[in-house]
Tab-separated table of C-alpha atoms and ligand atoms in Angstrom:
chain	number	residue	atom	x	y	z
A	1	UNK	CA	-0.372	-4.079	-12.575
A	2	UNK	CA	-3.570	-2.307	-13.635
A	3	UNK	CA	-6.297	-2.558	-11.336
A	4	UNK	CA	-10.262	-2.053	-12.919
A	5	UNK	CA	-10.634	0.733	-11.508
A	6	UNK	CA	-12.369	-0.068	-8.534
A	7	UNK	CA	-15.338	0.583	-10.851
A	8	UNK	CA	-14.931	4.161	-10.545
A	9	UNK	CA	-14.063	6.675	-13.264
A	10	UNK	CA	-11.880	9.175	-13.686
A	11	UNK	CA	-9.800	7.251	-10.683
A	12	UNK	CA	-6.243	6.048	-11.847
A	13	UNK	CA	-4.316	3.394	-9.687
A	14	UNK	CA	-1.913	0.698	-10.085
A	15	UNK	CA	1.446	-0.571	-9.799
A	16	UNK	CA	4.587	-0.056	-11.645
A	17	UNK	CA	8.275	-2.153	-10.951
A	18	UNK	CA	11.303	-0.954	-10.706
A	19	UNK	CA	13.440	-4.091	-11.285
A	20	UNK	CA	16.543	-1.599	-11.601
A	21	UNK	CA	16.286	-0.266	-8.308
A	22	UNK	CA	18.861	-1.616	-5.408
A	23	UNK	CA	17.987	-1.190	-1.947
A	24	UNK	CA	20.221	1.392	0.041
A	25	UNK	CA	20.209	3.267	-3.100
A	26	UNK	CA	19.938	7.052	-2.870
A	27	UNK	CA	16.236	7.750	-2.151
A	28	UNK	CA	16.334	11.033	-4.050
A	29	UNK	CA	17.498	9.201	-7.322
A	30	UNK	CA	14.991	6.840	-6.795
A	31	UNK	CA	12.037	9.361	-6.545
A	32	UNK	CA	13.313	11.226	-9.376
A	33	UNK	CA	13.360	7.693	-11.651
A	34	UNK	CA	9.846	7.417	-10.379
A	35	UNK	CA	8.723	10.509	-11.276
A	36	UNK	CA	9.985	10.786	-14.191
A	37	UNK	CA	8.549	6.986	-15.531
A	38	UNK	CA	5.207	8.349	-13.986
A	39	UNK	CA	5.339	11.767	-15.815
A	40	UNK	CA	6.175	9.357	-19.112
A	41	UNK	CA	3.434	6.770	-18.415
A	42	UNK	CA	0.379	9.608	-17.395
A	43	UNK	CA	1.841	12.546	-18.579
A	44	UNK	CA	1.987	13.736	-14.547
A	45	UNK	CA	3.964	16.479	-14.063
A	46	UNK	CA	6.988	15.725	-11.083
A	47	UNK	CA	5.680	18.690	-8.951
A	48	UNK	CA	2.094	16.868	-9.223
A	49	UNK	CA	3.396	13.655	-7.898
A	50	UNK	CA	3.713	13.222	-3.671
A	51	UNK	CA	5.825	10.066	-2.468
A	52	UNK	CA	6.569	9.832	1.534
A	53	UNK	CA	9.612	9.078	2.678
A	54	UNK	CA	7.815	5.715	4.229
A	55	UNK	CA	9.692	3.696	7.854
A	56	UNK	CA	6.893	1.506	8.862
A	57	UNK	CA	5.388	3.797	11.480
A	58	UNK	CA	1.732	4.644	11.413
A	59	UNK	CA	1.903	8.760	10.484
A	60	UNK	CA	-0.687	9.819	7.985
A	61	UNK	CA	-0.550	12.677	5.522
A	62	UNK	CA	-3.005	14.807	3.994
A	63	UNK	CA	-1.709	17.057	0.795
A	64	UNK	CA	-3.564	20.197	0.831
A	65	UNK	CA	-5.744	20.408	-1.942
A	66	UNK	CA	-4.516	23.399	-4.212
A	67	UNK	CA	-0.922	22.134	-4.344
A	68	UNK	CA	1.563	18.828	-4.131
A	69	UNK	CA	3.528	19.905	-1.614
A	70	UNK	CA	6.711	17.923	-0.891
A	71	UNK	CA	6.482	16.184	2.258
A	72	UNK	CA	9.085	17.464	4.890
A	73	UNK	CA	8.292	14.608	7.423
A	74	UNK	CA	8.146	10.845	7.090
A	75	UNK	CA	5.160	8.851	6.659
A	76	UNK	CA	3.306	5.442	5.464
A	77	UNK	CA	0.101	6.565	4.197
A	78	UNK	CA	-0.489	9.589	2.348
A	79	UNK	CA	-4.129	11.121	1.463
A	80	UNK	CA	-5.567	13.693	-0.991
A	81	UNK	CA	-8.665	15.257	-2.594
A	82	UNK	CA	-6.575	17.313	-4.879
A	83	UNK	CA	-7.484	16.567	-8.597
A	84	UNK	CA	-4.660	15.716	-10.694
A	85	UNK	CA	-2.336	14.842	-8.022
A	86	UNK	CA	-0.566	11.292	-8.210
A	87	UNK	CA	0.632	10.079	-4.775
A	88	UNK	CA	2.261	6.852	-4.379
A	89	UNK	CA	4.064	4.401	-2.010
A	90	UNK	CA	6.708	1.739	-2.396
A	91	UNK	CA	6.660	-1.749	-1.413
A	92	UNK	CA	8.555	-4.680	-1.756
A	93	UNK	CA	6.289	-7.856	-0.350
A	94	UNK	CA	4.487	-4.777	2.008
A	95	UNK	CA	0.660	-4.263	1.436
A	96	UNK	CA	0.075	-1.494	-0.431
A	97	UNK	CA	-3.791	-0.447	0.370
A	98	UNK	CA	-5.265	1.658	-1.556
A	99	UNK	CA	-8.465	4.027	-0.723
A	100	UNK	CA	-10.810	5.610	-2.823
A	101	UNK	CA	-14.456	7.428	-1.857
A	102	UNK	CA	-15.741	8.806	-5.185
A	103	UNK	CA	-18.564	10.737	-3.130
A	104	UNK	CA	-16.120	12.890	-1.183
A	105	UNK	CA	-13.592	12.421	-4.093
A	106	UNK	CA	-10.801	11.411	-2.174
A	107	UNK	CA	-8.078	8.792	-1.994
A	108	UNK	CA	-5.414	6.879	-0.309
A	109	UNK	CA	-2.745	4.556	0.378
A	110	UNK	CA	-1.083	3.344	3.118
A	111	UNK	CA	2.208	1.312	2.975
A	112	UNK	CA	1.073	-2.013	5.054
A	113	UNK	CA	4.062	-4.413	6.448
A	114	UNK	CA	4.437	-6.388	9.342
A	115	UNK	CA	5.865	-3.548	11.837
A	116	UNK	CA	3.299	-1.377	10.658
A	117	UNK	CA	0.052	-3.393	10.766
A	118	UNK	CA	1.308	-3.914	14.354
A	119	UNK	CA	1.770	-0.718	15.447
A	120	UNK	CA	-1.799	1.097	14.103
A	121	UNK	CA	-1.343	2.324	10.230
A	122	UNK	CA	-4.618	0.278	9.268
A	123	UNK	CA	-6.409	2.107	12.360
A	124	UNK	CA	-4.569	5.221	11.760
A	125	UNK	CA	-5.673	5.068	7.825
A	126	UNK	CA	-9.081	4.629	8.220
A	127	UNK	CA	-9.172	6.904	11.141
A	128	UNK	CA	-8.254	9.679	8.954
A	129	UNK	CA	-9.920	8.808	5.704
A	130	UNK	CA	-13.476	8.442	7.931
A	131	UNK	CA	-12.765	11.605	9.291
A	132	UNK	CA	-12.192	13.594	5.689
A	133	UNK	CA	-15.044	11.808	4.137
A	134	UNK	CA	-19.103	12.628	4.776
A	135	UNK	CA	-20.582	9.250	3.011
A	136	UNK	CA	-17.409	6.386	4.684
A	137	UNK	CA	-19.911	3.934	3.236
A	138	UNK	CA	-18.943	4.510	0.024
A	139	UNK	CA	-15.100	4.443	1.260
A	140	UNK	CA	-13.690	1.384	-1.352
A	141	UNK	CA	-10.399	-0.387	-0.124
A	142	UNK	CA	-8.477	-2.601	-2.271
A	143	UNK	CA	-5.287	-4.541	-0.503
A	144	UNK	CA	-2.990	-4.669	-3.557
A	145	UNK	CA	-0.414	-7.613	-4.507
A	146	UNK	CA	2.161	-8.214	-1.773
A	147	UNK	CA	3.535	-11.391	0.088
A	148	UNK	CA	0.801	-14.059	0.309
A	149	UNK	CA	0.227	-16.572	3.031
A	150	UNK	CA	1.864	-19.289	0.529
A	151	UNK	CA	5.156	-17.869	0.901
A	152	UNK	CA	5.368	-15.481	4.652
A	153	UNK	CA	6.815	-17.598	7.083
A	154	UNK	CA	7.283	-15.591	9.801
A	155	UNK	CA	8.962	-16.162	13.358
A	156	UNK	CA	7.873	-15.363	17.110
A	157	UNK	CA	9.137	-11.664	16.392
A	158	UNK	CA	6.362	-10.716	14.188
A	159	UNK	CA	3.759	-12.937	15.670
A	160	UNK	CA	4.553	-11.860	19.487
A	161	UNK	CA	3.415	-8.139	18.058
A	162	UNK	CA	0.068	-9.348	17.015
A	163	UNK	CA	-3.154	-10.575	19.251
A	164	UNK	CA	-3.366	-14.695	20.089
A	165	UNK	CA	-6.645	-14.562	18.046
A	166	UNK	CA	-5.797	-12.676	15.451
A	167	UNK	CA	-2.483	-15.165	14.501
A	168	UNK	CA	-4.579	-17.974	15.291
A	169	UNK	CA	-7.018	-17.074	12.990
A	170	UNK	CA	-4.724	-15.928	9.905
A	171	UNK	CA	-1.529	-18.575	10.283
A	172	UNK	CA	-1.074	-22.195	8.775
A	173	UNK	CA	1.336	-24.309	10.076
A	174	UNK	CA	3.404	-26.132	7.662
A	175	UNK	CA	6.288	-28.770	8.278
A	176	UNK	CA	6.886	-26.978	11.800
A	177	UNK	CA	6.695	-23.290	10.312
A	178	UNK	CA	3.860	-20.854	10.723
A	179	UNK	CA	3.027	-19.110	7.353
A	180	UNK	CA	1.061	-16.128	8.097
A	181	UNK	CA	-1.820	-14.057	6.130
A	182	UNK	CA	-0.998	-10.560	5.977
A	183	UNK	CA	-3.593	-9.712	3.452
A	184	UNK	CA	-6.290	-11.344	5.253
A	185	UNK	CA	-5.062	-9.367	8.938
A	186	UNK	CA	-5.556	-6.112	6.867
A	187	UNK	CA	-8.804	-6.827	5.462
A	188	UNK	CA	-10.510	-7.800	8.999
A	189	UNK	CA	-9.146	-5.125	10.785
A	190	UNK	CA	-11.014	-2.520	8.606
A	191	UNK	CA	-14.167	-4.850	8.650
A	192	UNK	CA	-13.706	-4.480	12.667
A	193	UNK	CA	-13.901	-0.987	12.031
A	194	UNK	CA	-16.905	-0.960	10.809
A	195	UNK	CA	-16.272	-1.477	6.881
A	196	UNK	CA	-18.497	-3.936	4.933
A	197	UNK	CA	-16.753	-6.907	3.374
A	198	UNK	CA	-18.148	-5.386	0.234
A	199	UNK	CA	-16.086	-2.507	0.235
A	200	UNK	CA	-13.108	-4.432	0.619
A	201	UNK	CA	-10.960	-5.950	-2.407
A	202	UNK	CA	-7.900	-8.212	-2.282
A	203	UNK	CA	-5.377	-8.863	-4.757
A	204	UNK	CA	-4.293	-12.614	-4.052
A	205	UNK	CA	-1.393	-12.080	-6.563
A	206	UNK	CA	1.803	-12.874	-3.939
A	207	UNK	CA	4.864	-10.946	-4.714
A	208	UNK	CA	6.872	-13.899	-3.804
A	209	UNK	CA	5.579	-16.469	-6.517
A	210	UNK	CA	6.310	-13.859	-9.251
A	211	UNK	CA	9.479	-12.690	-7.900
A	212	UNK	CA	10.724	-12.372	-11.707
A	213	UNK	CA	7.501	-9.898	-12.414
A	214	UNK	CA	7.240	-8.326	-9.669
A	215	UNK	CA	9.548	-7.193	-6.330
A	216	UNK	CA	9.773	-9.488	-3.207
A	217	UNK	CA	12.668	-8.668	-0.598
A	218	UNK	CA	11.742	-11.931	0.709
A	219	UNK	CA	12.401	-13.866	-2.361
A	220	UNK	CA	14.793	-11.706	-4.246
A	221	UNK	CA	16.944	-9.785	-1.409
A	222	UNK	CA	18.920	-7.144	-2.997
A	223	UNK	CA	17.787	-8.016	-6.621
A	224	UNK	CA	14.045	-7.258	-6.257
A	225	UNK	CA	13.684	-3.974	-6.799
A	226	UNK	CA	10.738	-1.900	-5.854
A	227	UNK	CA	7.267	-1.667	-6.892
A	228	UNK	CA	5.285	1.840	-6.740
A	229	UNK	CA	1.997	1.516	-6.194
A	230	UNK	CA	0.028	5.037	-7.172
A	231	UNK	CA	-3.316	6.255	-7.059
A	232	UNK	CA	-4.894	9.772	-8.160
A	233	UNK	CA	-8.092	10.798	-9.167
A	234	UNK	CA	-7.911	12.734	-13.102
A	235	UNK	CA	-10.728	15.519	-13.854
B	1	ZN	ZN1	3.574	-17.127	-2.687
């Protein structure tokens, strides 16, 4: 998936599928495919390209500006003013939410599932991005394709973790099931934390529906591969 560019030159983002790629399968393999597809597709070099070693927590990363460095630690959201360097997430029906302040030239994304929403990465994410930028008006989010409400029916695991209002609010009820809006959840949170609805994009594409295209875990299991979703700013 190419995005438009959030209307912003020079800033390259999208998402690429894996189909290939099992789950379980050896994470340094994985990266390495990546890499090297990413290298082939934008002519990024491997030691230019920074992908977390993600576990649904809430930890955010900043990569020093004057070099990739691999990450030692874990994390779900990664961000970067460094020119030229790609960083990127996986997801599999997850939100991936990308960031991008042209003013302050810097971007993010943050890997956005269910155990993660709940425990603070959207806080945590534009906690740190706010605090790295000087204009966070000009801050631009986009919540990329993932699971849409059509298809996330979720159980009283997920929605005990979550606020009475804020289920209420994003949840249909369907033939006795509650089908919840994960994309929605994501966008209001950052508009209660002070971002316009203007600077906030959603992709309604659900993973789910295009299970062949793209990766769902939820639709596909074992067979869905992954999707990378990647974001760096070119100059
Ligand atoms: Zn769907």
């Amino acid at each position: 998936l190419t995005y438009k560019g959030l209307g912003i030159t020079d800033f390259v983002h999208g998402i690429t599928v894996f189909k290939e790629l099992k789950p379980g399968a050896d994470r340094t393999g994985w990266v390495k495919l990546f890499s090297a597809t990413i290298e082939e597709l934008l002519g990024i070099v491997p030691s230019r390209i920074v992908i977390p070693f993600q576990t649904h927590g809430r930890t955010v990363c900043s990569i020093p500006h004057d070099a990739a460095e691999k990450l030692s630690g874990s994390c779900d959201a990664v961000i970067t003013s460094a020119p030229n360097t790609l960083i990127g997430i996986t997801v599999a029906d997850c939100i991936p939410l990308f960031a991008v302040n042209h003013t302050d030239s810097v971007t993010g994304l943050a890997h956005c599932g269910w155990r993660g929403i709940a425990t603070g990465i959207v806080e945590a994410f534009n906690g740190r991005l706010d605090s790295v930028t000087a204009c966070r008006q000009d801050t631009r989010y986009l919540v990329g394709a993932s699971i849409g409400r059509c298809c996330y029916e979720v159980g009283p695991d997920l929605l005990e973790r979550f606020p009475a209002e804020e289920v209420q609010a994003n949840s249909v009820c369907r033939d006795g099931k509650v089908f919840f809006d994960l994309k929605t959840v994501v966008a209001s949170r950052l508009v209660g934390l002070g971002v316009a609805p203007g600077q906030i994009s959603i992709d309604r594409t659900c993973t789910s529906c295009q299970k062949y295209i793209l990766s769902s875990f939820r639709a596909s299991g074992t067979e869905s591969g992954r999707m990378l979703a990647f974001a760096m700013f070119s100059r």
